[in-house]
Amino acid sequence: MKKLILIFLAALFTAGGLMAQTTDQESEVLQTYYAIMNAMVEKDRATLEKYYAPEMTFRHMSGKVQSRKEFFDDIVNGKLNYYKVITDSVSAKVNGDKATITYSHTLDALAYGARGAWPFKGTMYLEKRNGIWVVCPN
């Protein structure tokens, strides 16, 4: 899986790829998005903690709200199993030390006993903190 993702990311950097049309800052922001998606699939808590601000909360489709710790615990312990993230579209805009990522993707997952492929569209809000783009509450 990691090899496939790395090949996909390498393709984005080639001429004509998605990132060939972005600024260096936008590319950094988009790399954050892909790192987060990969970390969800790989259950990589350290990467999730790196890219999500400590004050983040997460709202599920059911309306359930979790702290960052609770959400990451559920990913790591298998209550939330992300098998694949299929990104349909993603773009980044940077304004100084703030950025947004607008995305459309499908999560192939087993979430609290329910298996499915759920489409999501949304926006992530990021701030550059200590040289790293971090997803923050809006």
Short mmCIF file of C-alpha atoms in Angstrom, two decimals:
data_model
loop_
_atom_site.label_atom_id
_atom_site.label_comp_id
_atom_site.label_asym_id
_atom_site.label_seq_id
_atom_site.Cartn_x
_atom_site.Cartn_y
_atom_site.Cartn_z
CA MET A 1 0.00 0.00 0.00
CA LYS A 2 2.78 2.42 0.92
CA LYS A 3 4.51 1.70 -2.39
CA LEU A 4 1.32 2.46 -4.33
CA ILE A 5 0.83 5.76 -2.50
CA LEU A 6 4.45 6.77 -3.09
CA ILE A 7 4.09 6.01 -6.80
CA PHE A 8 0.92 8.11 -6.89
CA LEU A 9 2.63 11.01 -5.13
CA ALA A 10 5.61 10.80 -7.49
CA ALA A 11 3.24 10.98 -10.45
CA LEU A 12 1.75 14.17 -9.05
CA PHE A 13 5.15 15.84 -9.20
CA THR A 14 5.74 15.07 -12.86
CA ALA A 15 5.06 17.61 -15.59
CA GLY A 16 1.34 17.81 -16.16
CA GLY A 17 0.57 16.32 -12.73
CA LEU A 18 -1.68 18.02 -10.19
CA MET A 19 1.14 19.60 -8.23
CA ALA A 20 2.92 20.90 -11.33
CA GLN A 21 0.28 23.65 -11.36
CA THR A 22 0.73 24.73 -7.73
CA THR A 23 3.11 26.94 -5.81
CA ASP A 24 5.73 25.45 -3.48
CA GLN A 25 3.60 26.41 -0.46
CA GLU A 26 0.49 24.81 -1.97
CA SER A 27 2.51 21.67 -2.70
CA GLU A 28 3.56 21.51 0.96
CA VAL A 29 -0.06 21.82 2.04
CA LEU A 30 -1.15 19.09 -0.37
CA GLN A 31 1.63 16.83 0.90
CA THR A 32 0.12 17.27 4.37
CA TYR A 33 -3.27 16.09 3.06
CA TYR A 34 -1.76 12.96 1.50
CA ALA A 35 0.32 12.24 4.61
CA ILE A 36 -2.85 12.39 6.74
CA MET A 37 -4.82 10.13 4.40
CA ASN A 38 -1.96 7.60 4.37
CA ALA A 39 -1.64 7.78 8.18
CA MET A 40 -5.35 6.98 8.56
CA VAL A 41 -4.95 3.85 6.42
CA GLU A 42 -1.66 2.80 8.04
CA LYS A 43 -2.88 3.58 11.61
CA ASP A 44 0.12 5.87 12.03
CA ARG A 45 -0.67 7.78 15.22
CA ALA A 46 2.60 9.76 15.23
CA THR A 47 1.84 11.24 11.81
CA LEU A 48 -1.75 12.05 12.77
CA GLU A 49 -0.52 13.79 15.92
CA LYS A 50 2.04 15.72 13.87
CA TYR A 51 -0.51 17.13 11.43
CA TYR A 52 -3.61 17.65 13.60
CA ALA A 53 -3.59 20.45 16.17
CA PRO A 54 -4.09 19.35 19.80
CA GLU A 55 -7.31 21.38 20.01
CA MET A 56 -8.98 19.50 17.15
CA THR A 57 -12.27 17.67 17.58
CA PHE A 58 -13.84 15.35 15.04
CA ARG A 59 -17.53 15.09 14.14
CA HIS A 60 -18.72 11.84 12.58
CA MET A 61 -21.61 11.39 10.15
CA SER A 62 -23.70 10.18 13.10
CA GLY A 63 -23.12 13.50 14.88
CA LYS A 64 -20.78 11.96 17.44
CA VAL A 65 -17.98 14.37 18.45
CA GLN A 66 -14.62 13.09 19.61
CA SER A 67 -11.46 14.64 20.96
CA ARG A 68 -8.28 14.17 18.97
CA LYS A 69 -7.13 11.49 21.43
CA GLU A 70 -10.42 9.56 21.21
CA PHE A 71 -10.42 9.68 17.41
CA PHE A 72 -6.80 8.53 17.13
CA ASP A 73 -7.42 5.78 19.75
CA ASP A 74 -10.29 4.45 17.63
CA ILE A 75 -8.13 4.38 14.51
CA VAL A 76 -5.23 2.64 16.24
CA ASN A 77 -7.34 0.10 18.15
CA GLY A 78 -9.40 -0.86 15.08
CA LYS A 79 -12.78 0.65 15.90
CA LEU A 80 -12.18 2.79 12.80
CA ASN A 81 -10.50 0.89 9.98
CA TYR A 82 -9.68 2.95 6.92
CA TYR A 83 -8.78 0.62 4.05
CA LYS A 84 -8.46 3.09 1.23
CA VAL A 85 -8.93 6.79 0.50
CA ILE A 86 -9.84 7.56 -3.09
CA THR A 87 -9.27 11.25 -3.76
CA ASP A 88 -11.47 12.61 -6.54
CA SER A 89 -10.22 16.17 -6.27
CA VAL A 90 -8.06 18.20 -3.93
CA SER A 91 -6.76 21.76 -4.05
CA ALA A 92 -4.91 24.08 -1.71
CA LYS A 93 -4.88 27.82 -1.20
CA VAL A 94 -2.26 29.53 0.91
CA ASN A 95 -2.45 33.00 2.47
CA GLY A 96 0.63 33.67 4.58
CA ASP A 97 0.71 31.19 7.46
CA LYS A 98 -2.87 30.01 6.86
CA ALA A 99 -4.14 27.62 4.21
CA THR A 100 -7.19 25.66 3.14
CA ILE A 101 -7.52 22.29 1.48
CA THR A 102 -10.73 21.63 -0.43
CA TYR A 103 -11.28 17.97 -1.16
CA SER A 104 -13.65 15.37 -2.48
CA HIS A 105 -12.81 11.80 -1.59
CA THR A 106 -14.31 8.43 -0.79
CA LEU A 107 -13.35 6.54 2.35
CA ASP A 108 -13.45 2.77 2.11
CA ALA A 109 -13.77 1.86 5.77
CA LEU A 110 -15.16 -0.25 8.55
CA ALA A 111 -16.43 2.33 11.02
CA TYR A 112 -17.81 1.09 14.31
CA GLY A 113 -19.00 -2.14 12.69
CA ALA A 114 -20.43 -0.61 9.49
CA ARG A 115 -18.49 -1.38 6.29
CA GLY A 116 -18.89 0.94 3.32
CA ALA A 117 -17.45 3.44 0.93
CA TRP A 118 -18.52 6.92 1.98
CA PRO A 119 -18.08 10.01 -0.18
CA PHE A 120 -16.95 13.19 1.57
CA LYS A 121 -16.51 16.76 0.42
CA GLY A 122 -15.05 19.34 2.71
CA THR A 123 -12.46 21.89 3.65
CA MET A 124 -9.52 21.57 6.02
CA TYR A 125 -8.11 24.69 7.65
CA LEU A 126 -4.38 24.76 8.31
CA GLU A 127 -1.84 26.97 10.04
CA LYS A 128 1.91 26.82 9.71
CA ARG A 129 3.24 26.05 13.20
CA ASN A 130 6.95 25.57 13.81
CA GLY A 131 7.46 25.07 10.08
CA ILE A 132 4.74 22.40 9.69
CA TRP A 133 1.29 22.78 8.16
CA VAL A 134 -1.16 21.67 10.87
CA VAL A 135 -4.90 21.09 10.49
CA CYS A 136 -6.76 23.35 12.96
CA PRO A 137 -10.37 24.00 13.88
CA ASN A 138 -12.04 26.60 11.69
#
